[in-house]
Amino acid sequence: DQQVKQNSPSLSVQEGRISILNCDYTNSMFDYFLWYKKYPAEGPTFLISISSIKDKNEDGRFTVFLNKSAKHLSLHIVPSQPGDSAVYFCAASGEDNAGNMLTFGGGTRLMVKP
Amino acid sequence: KAGVTQTPRYLIKTRGQQVTLSCSPISGHRSVSWYQQTPGQGLQFLFEYFSETQRNKGNFPGRFSGRQFSNSRSEMNVSTLELGDSALYLCASSLQGLAGVNEQFFGPGTRLTVL
């Protein structure tokens, strides 16, 4: 039972355009969401997060949108750069557990073409 | 500030053996979590330690265990290895205990291959 799903295993965009990565969740107890970026042979790197009390959080080229009613979040990267090519994971944590238990989606491989 | 370090980076074992992986968190971080990454199952939470106590545990068999020392360094152990245990094992540390307040910083992982 996958509580966090990233339905697109891969995404290809042109440099300079917008990249939109999507994530859906089923557990209504999740109240904090994070995006991580992962290069091969490295651990995931934290990108941006959003609390369930917000619907948008922006950090430079990265914006995360949260639609609680639809249980959907998305990561927008504008403009996309070749260095953004990596696997992106969304993750969620909830008030039904104490501490740092993150539930991850399966990841989306983003390829930004020069 | 040094990042999260994991040793060894690569490991090859045979079925039935046991293995111990080590993780040193960022200085000052008291929470250490372990994750398993496989192509089929993605990133799955194993367990979390905070102040030497296991606070959360994922859905893994008892062959997977861990501990945390007083200096916050953590080890995880897998006994009676199976082929399906081949994976990248990631360790993550954070300042305190709340994912919503402090993001987790991941190490580079230990690639375990079971033959």
Short mmCIF file of C-alpha atoms in Angstrom, two decimals:
data_model
loop_
_atom_site.label_atom_id
_atom_site.label_comp_id
_atom_site.label_asym_id
_atom_site.label_seq_id
_atom_site.Cartn_x
_atom_site.Cartn_y
_atom_site.Cartn_z
CA ASP A 1 0.00 0.00 0.00
CA GLN A 2 1.88 3.03 -1.32
CA GLN A 3 0.90 6.04 0.75
CA VAL A 4 2.99 8.42 -1.37
CA LYS A 5 3.02 8.04 -5.13
CA GLN A 6 4.91 9.69 -7.92
CA ASN A 7 3.15 8.43 -11.01
CA SER A 8 5.65 9.70 -13.55
CA PRO A 9 8.88 7.70 -13.40
CA SER A 10 10.59 10.14 -15.75
CA LEU A 11 10.25 13.62 -17.19
CA SER A 12 12.20 15.35 -19.93
CA VAL A 13 12.19 19.15 -20.40
CA GLN A 14 14.15 21.69 -22.36
CA GLU A 15 16.59 23.99 -20.59
CA GLY A 16 14.92 27.24 -19.57
CA ARG A 17 11.41 25.78 -19.51
CA ILE A 18 9.36 24.83 -16.47
CA SER A 19 9.62 21.39 -14.88
CA ILE A 20 6.58 20.19 -12.96
CA LEU A 21 6.92 17.11 -10.79
CA ASN A 22 3.83 15.65 -9.19
CA CYS A 23 3.15 13.66 -6.06
CA ASP A 24 -0.04 12.19 -4.59
CA TYR A 25 -0.64 10.87 -1.10
CA THR A 26 -3.38 8.90 0.56
CA ASN A 27 -2.75 9.31 4.29
CA SER A 28 -4.73 12.27 5.61
CA MET A 29 -2.53 12.28 8.74
CA PHE A 30 0.43 13.58 6.74
CA ASP A 31 1.02 17.20 7.67
CA TYR A 32 4.50 17.95 6.36
CA PHE A 33 5.88 17.38 2.91
CA LEU A 34 9.40 17.54 1.55
CA TRP A 35 11.16 17.27 -1.77
CA TYR A 36 14.58 15.70 -2.11
CA LYS A 37 16.92 15.53 -5.07
CA LYS A 38 19.26 12.62 -5.62
CA TYR A 39 22.26 12.22 -7.88
CA PRO A 40 23.72 8.76 -8.55
CA ALA A 41 26.09 7.50 -5.85
CA GLU A 42 24.98 10.26 -3.44
CA GLY A 43 22.40 10.47 -0.71
CA PRO A 44 19.23 12.55 -1.23
CA THR A 45 19.62 16.30 -0.74
CA PHE A 46 16.83 18.35 0.83
CA LEU A 47 15.30 20.87 -1.57
CA ILE A 48 12.17 22.42 -0.15
CA SER A 49 9.35 21.63 2.24
CA ILE A 50 5.80 22.70 2.98
CA SER A 51 3.57 22.45 5.99
CA SER A 52 -0.05 21.45 5.57
CA ILE A 53 -1.16 24.85 6.84
CA LYS A 54 0.24 26.43 3.67
CA ASP A 55 -0.58 25.91 0.02
CA LYS A 56 2.62 27.32 -1.46
CA ASN A 57 6.26 27.68 -0.55
CA GLU A 58 8.89 29.27 -2.73
CA ASP A 59 12.68 29.14 -2.62
CA GLY A 60 14.48 30.63 -5.58
CA ARG A 61 13.74 28.61 -8.68
CA PHE A 62 11.81 26.00 -6.68
CA THR A 63 8.16 26.29 -5.67
CA VAL A 64 6.08 23.62 -4.00
CA PHE A 65 2.29 23.70 -4.19
CA LEU A 66 0.03 21.72 -1.88
CA ASN A 67 -3.61 20.90 -2.57
CA LYS A 68 -4.85 19.23 0.61
CA SER A 69 -8.33 18.48 -0.66
CA ALA A 70 -6.88 16.61 -3.61
CA LYS A 71 -4.03 15.16 -1.54
CA HIS A 72 -1.66 16.36 -4.22
CA LEU A 73 1.56 18.32 -4.25
CA SER A 74 3.78 19.50 -7.04
CA LEU A 75 7.27 20.87 -7.41
CA HIS A 76 7.87 23.57 -10.02
CA ILE A 77 11.38 24.37 -11.20
CA VAL A 78 11.67 27.55 -13.22
CA PRO A 79 13.80 27.95 -15.24
CA SER A 80 15.07 24.40 -15.54
CA GLN A 81 18.83 23.94 -15.86
CA PRO A 82 20.86 20.91 -17.01
CA GLY A 83 22.28 20.63 -13.48
CA ASP A 84 18.76 19.93 -12.25
CA SER A 85 18.89 16.54 -13.96
CA ALA A 86 18.49 14.04 -11.12
CA VAL A 87 15.91 11.85 -9.41
CA TYR A 88 13.40 13.80 -7.33
CA PHE A 89 11.62 12.24 -4.38
CA CYS A 90 8.67 13.63 -2.51
CA ALA A 91 8.32 12.57 1.11
CA ALA A 92 5.74 13.04 3.83
CA SER A 93 5.56 12.87 7.59
CA GLY A 94 2.57 12.89 9.85
CA GLU A 95 1.36 13.65 13.32
CA ASP A 96 0.57 9.96 13.80
CA ASN A 97 4.22 9.25 14.43
CA ALA A 98 6.74 10.96 16.58
CA GLY A 99 10.07 11.79 15.13
CA ASN A 100 11.56 11.53 11.72
CA MET A 101 9.76 8.76 9.91
CA LEU A 102 9.47 9.86 6.31
CA THR A 103 7.39 8.06 3.73
CA PHE A 104 8.87 8.48 0.26
CA GLY A 105 7.39 8.30 -3.19
CA GLY A 106 9.06 6.17 -5.84
CA GLY A 107 10.88 9.09 -7.44
CA THR A 108 10.79 10.87 -10.80
CA ARG A 109 13.87 11.06 -12.98
CA LEU A 110 14.14 14.56 -14.44
CA MET A 111 16.25 15.13 -17.54
CA VAL A 112 16.87 18.72 -18.58
CA LYS A 113 18.14 18.95 -22.13
CA PRO A 114 20.49 21.80 -23.11
CA LYS B 1 30.78 21.28 9.18
CA ALA B 2 31.27 17.69 8.10
CA GLY B 3 28.27 15.93 6.62
CA VAL B 4 26.80 12.55 7.45
CA THR B 5 29.35 9.82 6.91
CA GLN B 6 28.66 6.16 6.34
CA THR B 7 31.06 3.25 6.37
CA PRO B 8 31.76 1.17 4.49
CA ARG B 9 30.61 2.61 1.15
CA TYR B 10 30.49 -0.78 -0.55
CA LEU B 11 30.10 -4.26 0.85
CA ILE B 12 29.74 -7.73 -0.64
CA LYS B 13 28.43 -10.56 1.50
CA THR B 14 27.00 -14.03 0.93
CA ARG B 15 23.63 -15.38 1.97
CA GLY B 16 23.41 -16.33 5.62
CA GLN B 17 26.12 -13.94 6.76
CA GLN B 18 25.51 -10.92 8.93
CA VAL B 19 26.59 -7.34 8.35
CA THR B 20 27.03 -4.16 10.40
CA LEU B 21 26.84 -0.71 8.84
CA SER B 22 27.94 2.47 10.55
CA CYS B 23 26.70 6.04 10.43
CA SER B 24 28.18 9.19 11.96
CA PRO B 25 25.67 12.04 12.01
CA ILE B 26 26.41 15.72 11.62
CA SER B 27 27.91 17.11 14.81
CA GLY B 28 25.16 18.15 17.19
CA HIS B 29 22.47 16.07 15.51
CA ARG B 30 20.77 13.66 17.88
CA SER B 31 18.36 11.90 15.54
CA VAL B 32 19.57 9.20 13.16
CA SER B 33 17.26 7.41 10.74
CA TRP B 34 17.99 4.50 8.43
CA TYR B 35 16.41 3.85 5.04
CA GLN B 36 16.69 1.07 2.50
CA GLN B 37 16.59 1.92 -1.20
CA THR B 38 15.89 -0.76 -3.78
CA PRO B 39 14.82 -0.43 -7.42
CA GLY B 40 11.54 -2.22 -6.75
CA GLN B 41 10.49 -0.74 -3.40
CA GLY B 42 12.07 2.70 -3.51
CA LEU B 43 13.15 4.39 -0.29
CA GLN B 44 11.75 2.65 2.76
CA PHE B 45 12.10 3.66 6.39
CA LEU B 46 13.86 1.14 8.61
CA PHE B 47 14.09 2.80 12.02
CA GLU B 48 15.00 5.99 13.83
CA TYR B 49 17.10 6.51 16.93
CA PHE B 50 17.00 9.55 19.15
CA SER B 51 19.11 9.89 22.28
CA GLU B 52 20.06 6.19 22.12
CA THR B 53 16.43 5.06 21.99
CA GLN B 54 14.61 3.58 19.04
CA ARG B 55 11.69 5.92 18.48
CA ASN B 56 10.18 4.64 15.24
CA LYS B 57 10.38 1.37 13.39
CA GLY B 58 9.38 0.54 9.84
CA ASN B 59 7.91 -2.66 8.52
CA PHE B 60 11.03 -4.81 8.33
CA PRO B 61 11.71 -8.25 9.85
CA GLY B 62 13.56 -8.67 13.11
CA ARG B 63 16.74 -9.54 11.19
CA PHE B 64 17.18 -5.79 10.84
CA SER B 65 18.28 -4.09 14.03
CA GLY B 66 20.14 -1.01 15.09
CA ARG B 67 21.51 0.96 17.96
CA GLN B 68 22.75 4.41 18.78
CA PHE B 69 25.66 5.34 20.98
CA SER B 70 25.99 8.21 23.40
CA ASN B 71 27.87 10.25 20.79
CA SER B 72 24.86 9.82 18.44
CA ARG B 73 26.76 7.51 16.09
CA SER B 74 24.55 4.67 14.94
CA GLU B 75 24.97 1.17 13.62
CA MET B 76 22.53 -1.08 11.87
CA ASN B 77 22.88 -4.83 11.70
CA VAL B 78 21.34 -7.33 9.32
CA SER B 79 21.57 -10.97 10.29
CA THR B 80 21.08 -14.05 8.11
CA LEU B 81 21.40 -12.08 4.91
CA GLU B 82 19.08 -12.84 2.00
CA LEU B 83 19.51 -11.99 -1.67
CA GLY B 84 16.69 -9.46 -1.34
CA ASP B 85 18.68 -7.48 1.21
CA SER B 86 20.87 -6.19 -1.59
CA ALA B 87 20.22 -2.46 -1.53
CA LEU B 88 21.57 1.00 -0.85
CA TYR B 89 21.31 1.69 2.88
CA LEU B 90 21.00 5.36 3.69
CA CYS B 91 21.46 7.07 6.99
CA ALA B 92 19.98 10.49 7.75
CA SER B 93 20.51 12.80 10.68
CA SER B 94 18.63 15.79 11.99
CA LEU B 95 18.96 18.18 14.88
CA GLN B 96 15.95 17.12 16.87
CA GLY B 97 13.04 14.84 16.46
CA LEU B 98 10.52 16.54 14.26
CA ALA B 99 10.65 16.11 10.49
CA GLY B 100 8.48 19.17 10.15
CA VAL B 101 10.95 21.41 11.92
CA ASN B 102 14.31 20.03 10.93
CA GLU B 103 15.00 18.47 7.59
CA GLN B 104 17.01 15.30 7.45
CA PHE B 105 20.50 15.28 5.99
CA PHE B 106 21.44 12.09 4.22
CA GLY B 107 24.77 10.34 3.96
CA PRO B 108 26.07 8.86 0.69
CA GLY B 109 24.85 5.39 1.62
CA THR B 110 26.34 1.92 1.86
CA ARG B 111 25.82 -0.28 -1.18
CA LEU B 112 25.30 -3.84 0.07
CA THR B 113 25.41 -6.72 -2.39
CA VAL B 114 24.38 -10.18 -1.20
CA LEU B 115 25.55 -13.08 -3.36
#
